[in-house]
Amino acid sequence: MGGTERSWTDKVLLALCLIGVLAPLCFRHVLTLDGPLHVQHAAMLGHRPFGEAPGGHGVHVALSNVWPRATDLVALPLLKMFGPAAAERGLVVSSALLLFLACRAWMRVTGGSPYLLALMPSFCFGQLLVLGFFGFLWGVAFVLLAWARWNKWRHTGGTFPMMLLLWCALAAWSHRSALLLLPLMVATQEGILFIRSRHFWKGALLLLVGAITAVGALVAVVRSVPLEPVRTRDPWRDLWQLRPLLLMDEVAERQLLLAYGAFLLCAIALAVHARWRSAWNTSDVLLPLAAVLLIGSLAVRTPMADLLYLADRAQWLALLLLALWFAVNVPRSRIALALAAFALIVHAGRMLLLERRMAPYAEYHHDLMRAVQQLPERGVVAVAHRGNDWILHNAGAQVSAVYNGMLLDKRGGLWYARGTPEAERLREVIGGRMCEGYWLRHMERDPEERFVDAVLVIGPVEAVGDSCATTYRPVLDKAMRTSFANGNVSIYQWR
């Protein structure tokens, strides 16, 4: 290809990749598992400068426990201007965009072909994004940017780059795992470089630092004990089925994931063929790092590891590093261009499926927002749930983000401040047993201690209630009345 044609092709591919990354901006609705919790946190942070804690009857949100997060930089302004749905959409798009730009920056530093940059949008959208692990995704993106800046400084020299310190600070602010990932990556790379340049002991020392970093993190996970039930999965099966790339519908996406598996096999063949007789380059450090992450995801099987989604995070990051290695080492050719087009087509199919899967939740969100307007002004509201749709697990946080009262929700609920007689008495009455229903029966018998104004039941009316909804039901039927109801929300207040 000529220089002009090559430049034109690169620009078109970059534009198509950006369109793929920004696709959620055109979705009818965007919803993730933990996204509402991020928006709720931003909402509480917005109250803190003014000292106006949501709540009532002497029971208020403990704003002293709310500290700024990196994701608040996006969530808070969007929440104030456009509402919680826009804030969550902004978090999804910013996470995917940051990851894509970080991967592109790393490829530019290592001199990779731009063709397989088309592979990156699909790795920016996966299980972790749908789970709403935005802090972790931001942390990985800033780690890659810091690592890219480190490599650029190593090759060009000059004064120490301040941007490197900025990326490191943002990575550490975004997620605590970044403090482990960056030393692991840099120590592994520099250790291998020292060993190859015959400075064996320096290289061995740096590799030891990387090993201690990884082992220390694993020991902390192994020795910790989870305080809540965890799901159990088979990491071997997840890896074989490319579950880290799964979005929301395992059955509908199966063919697309199979297509991605075939694509990755072709990319492996092209990359290995291109590198077979070539000298070692900087990108080769991605392979041992990916191997360490994969081994860790398969070997560390503890309840705490499952609670923290350790296997999911490690496998996704390992696949991302492998994809970067493919993208850097597959040479510019017509076959690579065809693979890039194939990757973009598959990604477009995944985005269409994701949009169709998320769109029905728009009505659910609108029902929640209408219910907020019917809640008692600056009141205290208990929350129960109906149904078992996993992505709606934190639906109460969507209400809490825009309600000026206090929500008592077992799922991701906020801490309320201590110090007032009402708060201390409420803590004593509930006694850490939110879903046992004793406290609600106590308030039924003693109107003087009705610190809770209403009960909000979230979920389709025909669905089965959770443990809270089940234990609350006798009191709801006997002593409370339905003050508002629609297809997805019911509000009960005292008669």
Short mmCIF file of C-alpha atoms in Angstrom, two decimals:
data_model
loop_
_atom_site.label_atom_id
_atom_site.label_comp_id
_atom_site.label_asym_id
_atom_site.label_seq_id
_atom_site.Cartn_x
_atom_site.Cartn_y
_atom_site.Cartn_z
CA MET A 1 0.00 0.00 0.00
CA GLY A 2 1.14 3.53 -0.69
CA GLY A 3 1.66 6.06 2.06
CA THR A 4 -1.51 8.03 1.24
CA GLU A 5 -3.68 4.92 1.06
CA ARG A 6 -2.14 3.59 4.25
CA SER A 7 -2.86 6.84 6.12
CA TRP A 8 -6.43 6.90 4.81
CA THR A 9 -7.04 3.30 5.91
CA ASP A 10 -5.63 3.98 9.38
CA LYS A 11 -7.90 6.99 9.86
CA VAL A 12 -11.00 5.10 8.74
CA LEU A 13 -10.20 2.22 11.11
CA LEU A 14 -9.64 4.63 14.00
CA ALA A 15 -12.94 6.39 13.27
CA LEU A 16 -14.81 3.06 13.15
CA CYS A 17 -13.20 1.98 16.42
CA LEU A 18 -14.25 5.21 18.12
CA ILE A 19 -17.80 4.77 16.84
CA GLY A 20 -17.81 1.26 18.30
CA VAL A 21 -16.54 2.50 21.65
CA LEU A 22 -19.04 5.38 21.81
CA ALA A 23 -21.98 3.20 20.73
CA PRO A 24 -23.73 3.30 24.16
CA LEU A 25 -24.38 7.01 23.60
CA CYS A 26 -27.02 5.89 21.09
CA PHE A 27 -28.59 3.19 23.28
CA ARG A 28 -32.17 3.72 24.41
CA HIS A 29 -31.08 2.89 27.95
CA VAL A 30 -27.90 1.84 29.76
CA LEU A 31 -27.86 -0.19 32.97
CA THR A 32 -25.15 -2.11 34.82
CA LEU A 33 -25.07 -4.05 38.08
CA ASP A 34 -22.98 -1.69 40.24
CA GLY A 35 -23.50 1.43 38.14
CA PRO A 36 -26.32 2.72 40.40
CA LEU A 37 -23.98 2.47 43.40
CA HIS A 38 -21.43 4.71 41.65
CA VAL A 39 -24.17 7.23 40.83
CA GLN A 40 -25.48 7.06 44.41
CA HIS A 41 -21.98 7.75 45.74
CA ALA A 42 -21.64 10.77 43.45
CA ALA A 43 -25.02 12.05 44.64
CA MET A 44 -23.99 11.81 48.30
CA LEU A 45 -20.67 13.49 47.52
CA GLY A 46 -22.63 16.35 45.95
CA HIS A 47 -24.43 16.87 49.27
CA ARG A 48 -21.25 16.94 51.35
CA PRO A 49 -19.99 20.50 50.60
CA PHE A 50 -23.34 21.93 51.72
CA GLY A 51 -23.74 19.67 54.76
CA GLU A 52 -27.32 18.84 53.75
CA ALA A 53 -27.44 15.12 54.41
CA PRO A 54 -30.50 13.33 52.98
CA GLY A 55 -32.82 11.95 55.65
CA GLY A 56 -35.36 12.94 58.26
CA HIS A 57 -36.60 12.30 61.82
CA GLY A 58 -33.04 12.60 63.10
CA VAL A 59 -31.86 9.79 60.79
CA HIS A 60 -29.52 11.06 58.05
CA VAL A 61 -26.92 9.69 55.65
CA ALA A 62 -23.44 9.59 57.18
CA LEU A 63 -21.74 11.93 54.72
CA SER A 64 -18.51 11.67 56.71
CA ASN A 65 -18.07 8.20 55.17
CA VAL A 66 -18.28 9.56 51.61
CA TRP A 67 -14.93 10.37 50.02
CA PRO A 68 -14.26 11.41 46.41
CA ARG A 69 -13.63 8.71 43.83
CA ALA A 70 -12.18 9.09 40.36
CA THR A 71 -15.48 8.06 38.78
CA ASP A 72 -17.20 10.99 40.52
CA LEU A 73 -15.45 13.27 38.02
CA VAL A 74 -17.86 11.97 35.38
CA ALA A 75 -20.86 10.84 37.42
CA LEU A 76 -21.41 13.96 39.55
CA PRO A 77 -21.72 16.64 36.81
CA LEU A 78 -23.84 14.36 34.60
CA LEU A 79 -26.09 13.52 37.54
CA LYS A 80 -26.63 17.20 38.38
CA MET A 81 -27.31 18.19 34.78
CA PHE A 82 -29.15 15.21 33.26
CA GLY A 83 -30.08 12.72 35.99
CA PRO A 84 -28.97 9.24 37.12
CA ALA A 85 -29.52 7.47 33.79
CA ALA A 86 -27.20 9.90 31.99
CA ALA A 87 -24.62 9.57 34.77
CA GLU A 88 -24.51 5.79 34.40
CA ARG A 89 -24.34 6.06 30.61
CA GLY A 90 -21.42 8.47 30.99
CA LEU A 91 -19.59 6.03 33.28
CA VAL A 92 -19.99 3.20 30.76
CA VAL A 93 -18.80 5.30 27.82
CA SER A 94 -15.91 6.91 29.72
CA SER A 95 -14.68 3.51 30.95
CA ALA A 96 -14.69 2.01 27.45
CA LEU A 97 -13.15 5.13 25.91
CA LEU A 98 -10.37 5.35 28.51
CA LEU A 99 -9.45 1.71 27.95
CA PHE A 100 -9.42 2.12 24.18
CA LEU A 101 -7.25 5.25 24.30
CA ALA A 102 -4.87 3.57 26.76
CA CYS A 103 -4.49 0.55 24.47
CA ARG A 104 -3.88 2.83 21.49
CA ALA A 105 -1.26 4.80 23.45
CA TRP A 106 0.56 1.58 24.36
CA MET A 107 0.48 0.40 20.74
CA ARG A 108 1.85 3.72 19.48
CA VAL A 109 4.78 3.55 21.90
CA THR A 110 5.66 -0.02 20.92
CA GLY A 111 5.27 0.64 17.20
CA GLY A 112 2.40 -1.74 16.54
CA SER A 113 0.38 -1.99 13.34
CA PRO A 114 -2.87 -0.01 13.61
CA TYR A 115 -4.92 -2.67 11.86
CA LEU A 116 -5.63 -4.85 14.87
CA LEU A 117 -6.48 -1.78 16.91
CA ALA A 118 -9.93 -2.83 15.69
CA LEU A 119 -9.74 -5.70 18.17
CA MET A 120 -9.66 -3.36 21.17
CA PRO A 121 -13.30 -2.10 21.25
CA SER A 122 -14.57 -5.61 21.94
CA PHE A 123 -12.16 -6.00 24.87
CA CYS A 124 -13.37 -2.68 26.27
CA PHE A 125 -16.89 -4.16 26.47
CA GLY A 126 -17.15 -7.30 28.51
CA GLN A 127 -18.45 -8.87 31.68
CA LEU A 128 -16.66 -6.39 33.97
CA LEU A 129 -18.23 -3.40 32.24
CA VAL A 130 -21.74 -4.87 32.55
CA LEU A 131 -21.02 -5.62 36.21
CA GLY A 132 -20.23 -1.92 36.63
CA PHE A 133 -16.65 -2.29 37.86
CA PHE A 134 -15.80 1.18 36.58
CA GLY A 135 -13.14 1.94 39.18
CA PHE A 136 -11.19 -1.19 38.23
CA LEU A 137 -11.49 -0.45 34.50
CA TRP A 138 -10.34 3.13 35.03
CA GLY A 139 -7.43 1.87 37.12
CA VAL A 140 -6.33 -0.55 34.37
CA ALA A 141 -6.60 2.21 31.75
CA PHE A 142 -4.44 4.61 33.76
CA VAL A 143 -1.94 1.81 34.49
CA LEU A 144 -1.59 1.18 30.74
CA LEU A 145 -1.16 4.92 30.12
CA ALA A 146 1.52 5.10 32.83
CA TRP A 147 3.25 2.02 31.44
CA ALA A 148 3.18 3.45 27.92
CA ARG A 149 4.66 6.71 29.20
CA TRP A 150 7.36 4.76 31.06
CA ASN A 151 8.35 2.94 27.87
CA LYS A 152 8.41 6.15 25.87
CA TRP A 153 10.68 7.76 28.47
CA ARG A 154 13.00 4.73 28.43
CA HIS A 155 13.43 4.97 24.66
CA THR A 156 13.65 8.75 24.27
CA GLY A 157 15.32 9.74 27.56
CA GLY A 158 15.18 13.32 28.75
CA THR A 159 13.77 14.66 31.99
CA PHE A 160 11.46 12.52 34.07
CA PRO A 161 7.94 12.95 32.63
CA MET A 162 5.41 14.52 34.97
CA MET A 163 2.61 12.85 32.99
CA LEU A 164 3.88 9.52 34.29
CA LEU A 165 3.31 10.69 37.86
CA LEU A 166 -0.14 11.97 36.90
CA TRP A 167 -1.18 8.63 35.38
CA CYS A 168 0.17 6.78 38.42
CA ALA A 169 -1.76 9.04 40.80
CA LEU A 170 -4.98 8.65 38.80
CA ALA A 171 -4.51 4.88 38.66
CA ALA A 172 -4.05 4.67 42.43
CA TRP A 173 -7.08 6.93 42.97
CA SER A 174 -9.26 4.88 40.62
CA HIS A 175 -8.68 1.47 42.20
CA ARG A 176 -6.44 0.00 44.86
CA SER A 177 -5.37 -2.89 42.60
CA ALA A 178 -3.53 -0.37 40.41
CA LEU A 179 -0.93 -0.05 43.17
CA LEU A 180 -0.15 -3.73 42.55
CA LEU A 181 -0.57 -3.92 38.78
CA LEU A 182 1.84 -1.14 37.84
CA PRO A 183 4.81 -2.40 39.92
CA LEU A 184 4.12 -5.93 38.66
CA MET A 185 4.18 -4.83 35.01
CA VAL A 186 7.17 -2.50 35.26
CA ALA A 187 9.23 -4.84 37.46
CA THR A 188 8.59 -7.78 35.12
CA GLN A 189 9.53 -5.78 32.04
CA GLU A 190 12.67 -4.26 33.51
CA GLY A 191 13.71 -7.58 35.05
CA ILE A 192 13.52 -9.34 31.68
CA LEU A 193 15.40 -6.49 30.00
CA PHE A 194 18.21 -6.63 32.58
CA ILE A 195 18.52 -10.39 32.23
CA ARG A 196 18.67 -10.13 28.44
CA SER A 197 21.35 -7.43 28.73
CA ARG A 198 23.39 -9.79 30.96
CA HIS A 199 22.71 -7.93 34.19
CA PHE A 200 21.33 -11.10 35.72
CA TRP A 201 21.23 -10.10 39.38
CA LYS A 202 19.56 -6.76 38.70
CA GLY A 203 16.97 -8.50 36.57
CA ALA A 204 16.43 -11.24 39.14
CA LEU A 205 15.92 -8.63 41.86
CA LEU A 206 13.29 -6.80 39.82
CA LEU A 207 11.51 -10.05 38.98
CA LEU A 208 11.55 -10.85 42.69
CA VAL A 209 9.87 -7.50 43.38
CA GLY A 210 7.18 -8.35 40.84
CA ALA A 211 6.71 -11.81 42.35
CA ILE A 212 6.42 -10.41 45.88
CA THR A 213 3.83 -7.91 44.66
CA ALA A 214 1.73 -10.65 43.08
CA VAL A 215 2.10 -13.12 45.95
CA GLY A 216 1.32 -10.45 48.56
CA ALA A 217 -1.95 -9.64 46.82
CA LEU A 218 -2.88 -13.31 46.57
CA VAL A 219 -2.09 -13.97 50.24
CA ALA A 220 -4.34 -11.07 51.26
CA VAL A 221 -7.16 -12.59 49.21
CA VAL A 222 -6.60 -16.14 50.47
CA ARG A 223 -6.55 -15.15 54.15
CA SER A 224 -9.58 -12.84 54.01
CA VAL A 225 -13.00 -14.15 54.97
CA PRO A 226 -16.08 -12.85 53.11
CA LEU A 227 -18.94 -11.46 55.17
CA GLU A 228 -21.64 -12.39 52.65
CA PRO A 229 -22.53 -15.37 50.44
CA VAL A 230 -20.55 -15.64 47.21
CA ARG A 231 -21.26 -17.18 43.83
CA THR A 232 -19.11 -20.06 42.67
CA ARG A 233 -17.95 -20.51 39.09
CA ASP A 234 -15.57 -22.76 37.20
CA PRO A 235 -12.72 -20.52 35.95
CA TRP A 236 -11.55 -23.18 33.48
CA ARG A 237 -14.97 -23.24 31.86
CA ASP A 238 -15.21 -19.44 31.91
CA LEU A 239 -11.86 -19.08 30.16
CA TRP A 240 -12.66 -21.73 27.56
CA GLN A 241 -15.97 -20.03 26.75
CA LEU A 242 -14.42 -16.52 26.71
CA ARG A 243 -16.78 -15.46 29.48
CA PRO A 244 -14.75 -12.27 30.20
CA LEU A 245 -16.10 -10.98 26.86
CA LEU A 246 -19.70 -11.97 27.62
CA LEU A 247 -22.13 -9.08 27.98
CA MET A 248 -25.65 -10.01 29.15
CA ASP A 249 -27.14 -12.85 27.10
CA GLU A 250 -25.07 -16.03 27.05
CA VAL A 251 -27.33 -17.84 24.58
CA ALA A 252 -27.70 -15.00 22.06
CA GLU A 253 -23.99 -14.14 22.18
CA ARG A 254 -22.70 -17.70 21.86
CA GLN A 255 -22.20 -17.51 18.09
CA LEU A 256 -20.43 -14.17 18.34
CA LEU A 257 -18.09 -15.50 21.04
CA LEU A 258 -17.33 -18.53 18.84
CA ALA A 259 -16.51 -16.13 16.03
CA TYR A 260 -14.21 -14.26 18.38
CA GLY A 261 -12.52 -17.50 19.34
CA ALA A 262 -11.82 -18.23 15.67
CA PHE A 263 -10.57 -14.68 15.22
CA LEU A 264 -8.16 -15.01 18.15
CA LEU A 265 -6.78 -18.27 16.74
CA CYS A 266 -6.08 -16.52 13.42
CA ALA A 267 -4.45 -13.61 15.25
CA ILE A 268 -2.28 -16.03 17.25
CA ALA A 269 -1.14 -17.75 14.07
CA LEU A 270 -0.28 -14.47 12.34
CA ALA A 271 1.52 -13.04 15.40
CA VAL A 272 3.56 -16.20 16.05
CA HIS A 273 4.50 -16.45 12.36
CA ALA A 274 5.64 -12.82 12.34
CA ARG A 275 7.63 -13.17 15.56
CA TRP A 276 9.11 -16.62 14.96
CA ARG A 277 12.49 -15.44 13.72
CA SER A 278 12.40 -11.87 15.03
CA ALA A 279 14.37 -10.41 17.91
CA TRP A 280 12.80 -9.86 21.31
CA ASN A 281 10.86 -6.59 21.64
CA THR A 282 9.12 -4.71 24.43
CA SER A 283 5.69 -6.16 23.70
CA ASP A 284 6.87 -9.69 24.50
CA VAL A 285 6.68 -8.88 28.22
CA LEU A 286 2.91 -9.05 27.79
CA LEU A 287 3.09 -12.84 27.44
CA PRO A 288 4.56 -13.69 30.88
CA LEU A 289 2.27 -11.12 32.49
CA ALA A 290 -0.77 -12.70 30.84
CA ALA A 291 0.45 -16.14 31.92
CA VAL A 292 0.80 -15.00 35.56
CA LEU A 293 -2.74 -13.58 35.53
CA LEU A 294 -4.22 -16.71 33.96
CA ILE A 295 -2.45 -19.02 36.41
CA GLY A 296 -3.62 -16.86 39.30
CA SER A 297 -7.23 -16.94 38.07
CA LEU A 298 -7.17 -20.74 37.84
CA ALA A 299 -5.17 -21.51 40.99
CA VAL A 300 -6.62 -19.13 43.59
CA ARG A 301 -9.99 -20.58 44.55
CA THR A 302 -11.23 -19.11 47.84
CA PRO A 303 -14.57 -17.59 48.90
CA MET A 304 -12.98 -14.15 49.10
CA ALA A 305 -11.51 -14.50 45.61
CA ASP A 306 -14.98 -15.37 44.30
CA LEU A 307 -16.55 -12.45 46.18
CA LEU A 308 -14.04 -10.03 44.62
CA TYR A 309 -14.49 -11.58 41.15
CA LEU A 310 -10.74 -12.21 41.13
CA ALA A 311 -10.88 -14.83 38.37
CA ASP A 312 -13.09 -12.62 36.17
CA ARG A 313 -10.79 -9.62 36.58
CA ALA A 314 -7.58 -11.60 36.04
CA GLN A 315 -8.87 -13.46 32.97
CA TRP A 316 -10.20 -10.30 31.35
CA LEU A 317 -6.92 -8.46 31.94
CA ALA A 318 -4.92 -11.44 30.64
CA LEU A 319 -7.01 -11.52 27.45
CA LEU A 320 -6.59 -7.76 27.07
CA LEU A 321 -2.79 -8.08 27.32
CA LEU A 322 -2.80 -10.95 24.81
CA ALA A 323 -4.93 -8.86 22.45
CA LEU A 324 -2.39 -6.04 22.78
CA TRP A 325 0.39 -8.47 21.92
CA PHE A 326 -1.50 -9.64 18.83
CA ALA A 327 -2.22 -6.06 17.78
CA VAL A 328 1.42 -5.03 18.14
CA ASN A 329 2.95 -8.05 16.40
CA VAL A 330 0.58 -8.85 13.55
CA PRO A 331 2.17 -7.11 10.54
CA ARG A 332 0.31 -4.77 8.24
CA SER A 333 -1.17 -6.90 5.45
CA ARG A 334 -4.39 -7.56 3.60
CA ILE A 335 -5.10 -10.50 5.89
CA ALA A 336 -4.71 -8.24 8.93
CA LEU A 337 -7.04 -5.69 7.32
CA ALA A 338 -9.63 -8.42 6.71
CA LEU A 339 -9.33 -9.51 10.35
CA ALA A 340 -9.83 -5.91 11.45
CA ALA A 341 -13.00 -5.63 9.39
CA PHE A 342 -14.22 -8.95 10.81
CA ALA A 343 -13.56 -7.77 14.39
CA LEU A 344 -15.53 -4.56 13.82
CA ILE A 345 -18.47 -6.48 12.33
CA VAL A 346 -18.59 -8.85 15.30
CA HIS A 347 -18.35 -5.90 17.69
CA ALA A 348 -21.25 -4.20 15.92
CA GLY A 349 -23.32 -7.36 16.39
CA ARG A 350 -22.48 -7.44 20.09
CA MET A 351 -23.48 -3.80 20.51
CA LEU A 352 -26.83 -4.44 18.81
CA LEU A 353 -27.51 -7.35 21.14
CA LEU A 354 -26.49 -5.29 24.17
CA GLU A 355 -28.74 -2.41 23.16
CA ARG A 356 -31.74 -4.72 22.71
CA ARG A 357 -31.07 -6.37 26.06
CA MET A 358 -30.80 -3.07 27.95
CA ALA A 359 -33.63 -1.17 26.24
CA PRO A 360 -36.52 -2.75 28.25
CA TYR A 361 -35.03 -1.39 31.48
CA ALA A 362 -35.85 2.16 30.36
CA GLU A 363 -39.48 1.65 31.44
CA TYR A 364 -38.27 0.22 34.75
CA HIS A 365 -36.13 3.30 35.35
CA HIS A 366 -39.00 5.66 34.51
CA ASP A 367 -41.26 3.83 36.97
CA LEU A 368 -38.63 4.27 39.68
CA MET A 369 -38.27 7.97 38.98
CA ARG A 370 -42.05 8.47 39.11
CA ALA A 371 -42.15 6.68 42.44
CA VAL A 372 -39.50 9.00 43.90
CA GLN A 373 -41.89 11.92 43.47
CA GLN A 374 -44.45 10.10 45.66
CA LEU A 375 -42.11 9.32 48.56
CA PRO A 376 -42.46 11.36 51.79
CA GLU A 377 -40.44 14.56 51.69
CA ARG A 378 -37.18 14.11 53.65
CA GLY A 379 -38.48 10.87 55.09
CA VAL A 380 -37.00 7.53 56.06
CA VAL A 381 -37.98 4.69 53.72
CA ALA A 382 -37.29 0.95 54.00
CA VAL A 383 -36.70 -0.95 50.76
CA ALA A 384 -37.66 -4.49 49.74
CA HIS A 385 -37.27 -6.17 46.35
CA ARG A 386 -39.23 -8.47 44.08
CA GLY A 387 -37.85 -10.71 41.35
CA ASN A 388 -34.42 -12.23 40.74
CA ASP A 389 -33.12 -10.21 37.79
CA TRP A 390 -29.44 -9.89 38.75
CA ILE A 391 -28.84 -6.58 36.98
CA LEU A 392 -31.58 -4.95 39.10
CA HIS A 393 -29.92 -5.98 42.35
CA ASN A 394 -28.95 -2.38 43.19
CA ALA A 395 -32.09 -0.68 41.88
CA GLY A 396 -32.62 1.01 45.24
CA ALA A 397 -29.48 3.06 44.66
CA GLN A 398 -31.17 4.65 41.62
CA VAL A 399 -33.85 5.97 43.96
CA SER A 400 -31.37 7.03 46.63
CA ALA A 401 -29.41 9.09 44.10
CA VAL A 402 -32.31 11.51 43.59
CA TYR A 403 -34.30 11.21 46.84
CA ASN A 404 -33.78 13.78 49.60
CA GLY A 405 -34.67 11.28 52.30
CA MET A 406 -32.92 8.24 53.77
CA LEU A 407 -33.29 4.78 52.23
CA LEU A 408 -32.75 1.69 54.40
CA ASP A 409 -31.80 -0.99 51.89
CA LYS A 410 -30.06 -4.27 52.60
CA ARG A 411 -28.62 -4.21 49.08
CA GLY A 412 -25.97 -1.55 48.90
CA GLY A 413 -27.68 0.69 51.43
CA LEU A 414 -26.11 3.81 52.90
CA TRP A 415 -24.83 4.14 56.45
CA TYR A 416 -26.82 6.56 58.56
CA ALA A 417 -25.06 8.90 60.96
CA ARG A 418 -24.98 8.14 64.65
CA GLY A 419 -25.37 10.66 67.45
CA THR A 420 -29.05 11.57 67.49
CA PRO A 421 -31.50 9.78 69.83
CA GLU A 422 -33.60 8.68 66.85
CA ALA A 423 -30.64 7.17 65.00
CA GLU A 424 -29.43 5.32 68.09
CA ARG A 425 -32.92 3.98 68.82
CA LEU A 426 -33.41 2.90 65.20
CA ARG A 427 -30.09 1.09 65.27
CA GLU A 428 -31.16 -0.66 68.47
CA VAL A 429 -34.57 -1.65 67.08
CA ILE A 430 -33.26 -2.98 63.77
CA GLY A 431 -30.30 -4.64 65.46
CA GLY A 432 -28.60 -5.56 62.19
CA ARG A 433 -31.56 -7.76 61.20
CA MET A 434 -33.06 -5.68 58.43
CA CYS A 435 -35.00 -8.48 56.74
CA GLU A 436 -36.33 -10.26 59.82
CA GLY A 437 -39.23 -7.81 60.05
CA TYR A 438 -39.19 -7.52 63.85
CA TRP A 439 -38.50 -3.79 63.73
CA LEU A 440 -41.47 -3.17 61.40
CA ARG A 441 -43.81 -5.14 63.69
CA HIS A 442 -42.44 -3.13 66.63
CA MET A 443 -43.30 0.13 64.85
CA GLU A 444 -46.77 -1.23 64.11
CA ARG A 445 -47.34 -1.77 67.83
CA ASP A 446 -45.70 1.50 68.97
CA PRO A 447 -46.60 4.52 66.78
CA GLU A 448 -44.28 6.71 68.87
CA GLU A 449 -41.29 4.87 67.39
CA ARG A 450 -42.31 4.92 63.75
CA PHE A 451 -39.04 6.35 62.48
CA VAL A 452 -39.73 4.75 59.08
CA ASP A 453 -42.35 6.63 57.07
CA ALA A 454 -42.87 4.19 54.22
CA VAL A 455 -41.83 0.91 52.64
CA LEU A 456 -40.74 0.91 49.00
CA VAL A 457 -41.06 -2.44 47.21
CA ILE A 458 -39.09 -2.53 43.95
CA GLY A 459 -39.66 -5.10 41.21
CA PRO A 460 -42.38 -6.40 38.88
CA VAL A 461 -45.64 -6.87 40.76
CA GLU A 462 -46.00 -10.46 39.55
CA ALA A 463 -42.50 -11.46 40.73
CA VAL A 464 -41.70 -13.29 43.96
CA GLY A 465 -40.47 -11.06 46.78
CA ASP A 466 -37.12 -11.39 48.51
CA SER A 467 -36.75 -12.21 52.21
CA CYS A 468 -37.46 -8.58 53.21
CA ALA A 469 -40.63 -8.36 51.12
CA THR A 470 -41.84 -11.70 52.50
CA THR A 471 -41.36 -10.79 56.16
CA TYR A 472 -42.77 -7.29 55.67
CA ARG A 473 -45.94 -8.56 53.96
CA PRO A 474 -48.10 -9.16 57.10
CA VAL A 475 -47.49 -5.61 58.35
CA LEU A 476 -47.97 -4.12 54.88
CA ASP A 477 -51.37 -5.79 54.58
CA LYS A 478 -52.52 -5.07 58.15
CA ALA A 479 -51.17 -1.66 59.17
CA MET A 480 -50.12 0.05 55.93
CA ARG A 481 -51.84 1.15 52.75
CA THR A 482 -50.69 1.34 49.15
CA SER A 483 -50.11 5.04 48.46
CA PHE A 484 -48.61 4.54 45.00
CA ALA A 485 -48.13 1.65 42.62
CA ASN A 486 -47.19 0.98 39.02
CA GLY A 487 -45.91 -2.06 37.17
CA ASN A 488 -42.52 -2.09 38.88
CA VAL A 489 -42.83 -0.15 42.15
CA SER A 490 -45.18 -0.09 45.16
CA ILE A 491 -45.12 2.39 48.05
CA TYR A 492 -46.75 1.57 51.39
CA GLN A 493 -47.42 4.14 54.12
CA TRP A 494 -48.94 3.87 57.59
CA ARG A 495 -52.72 4.01 57.76
#
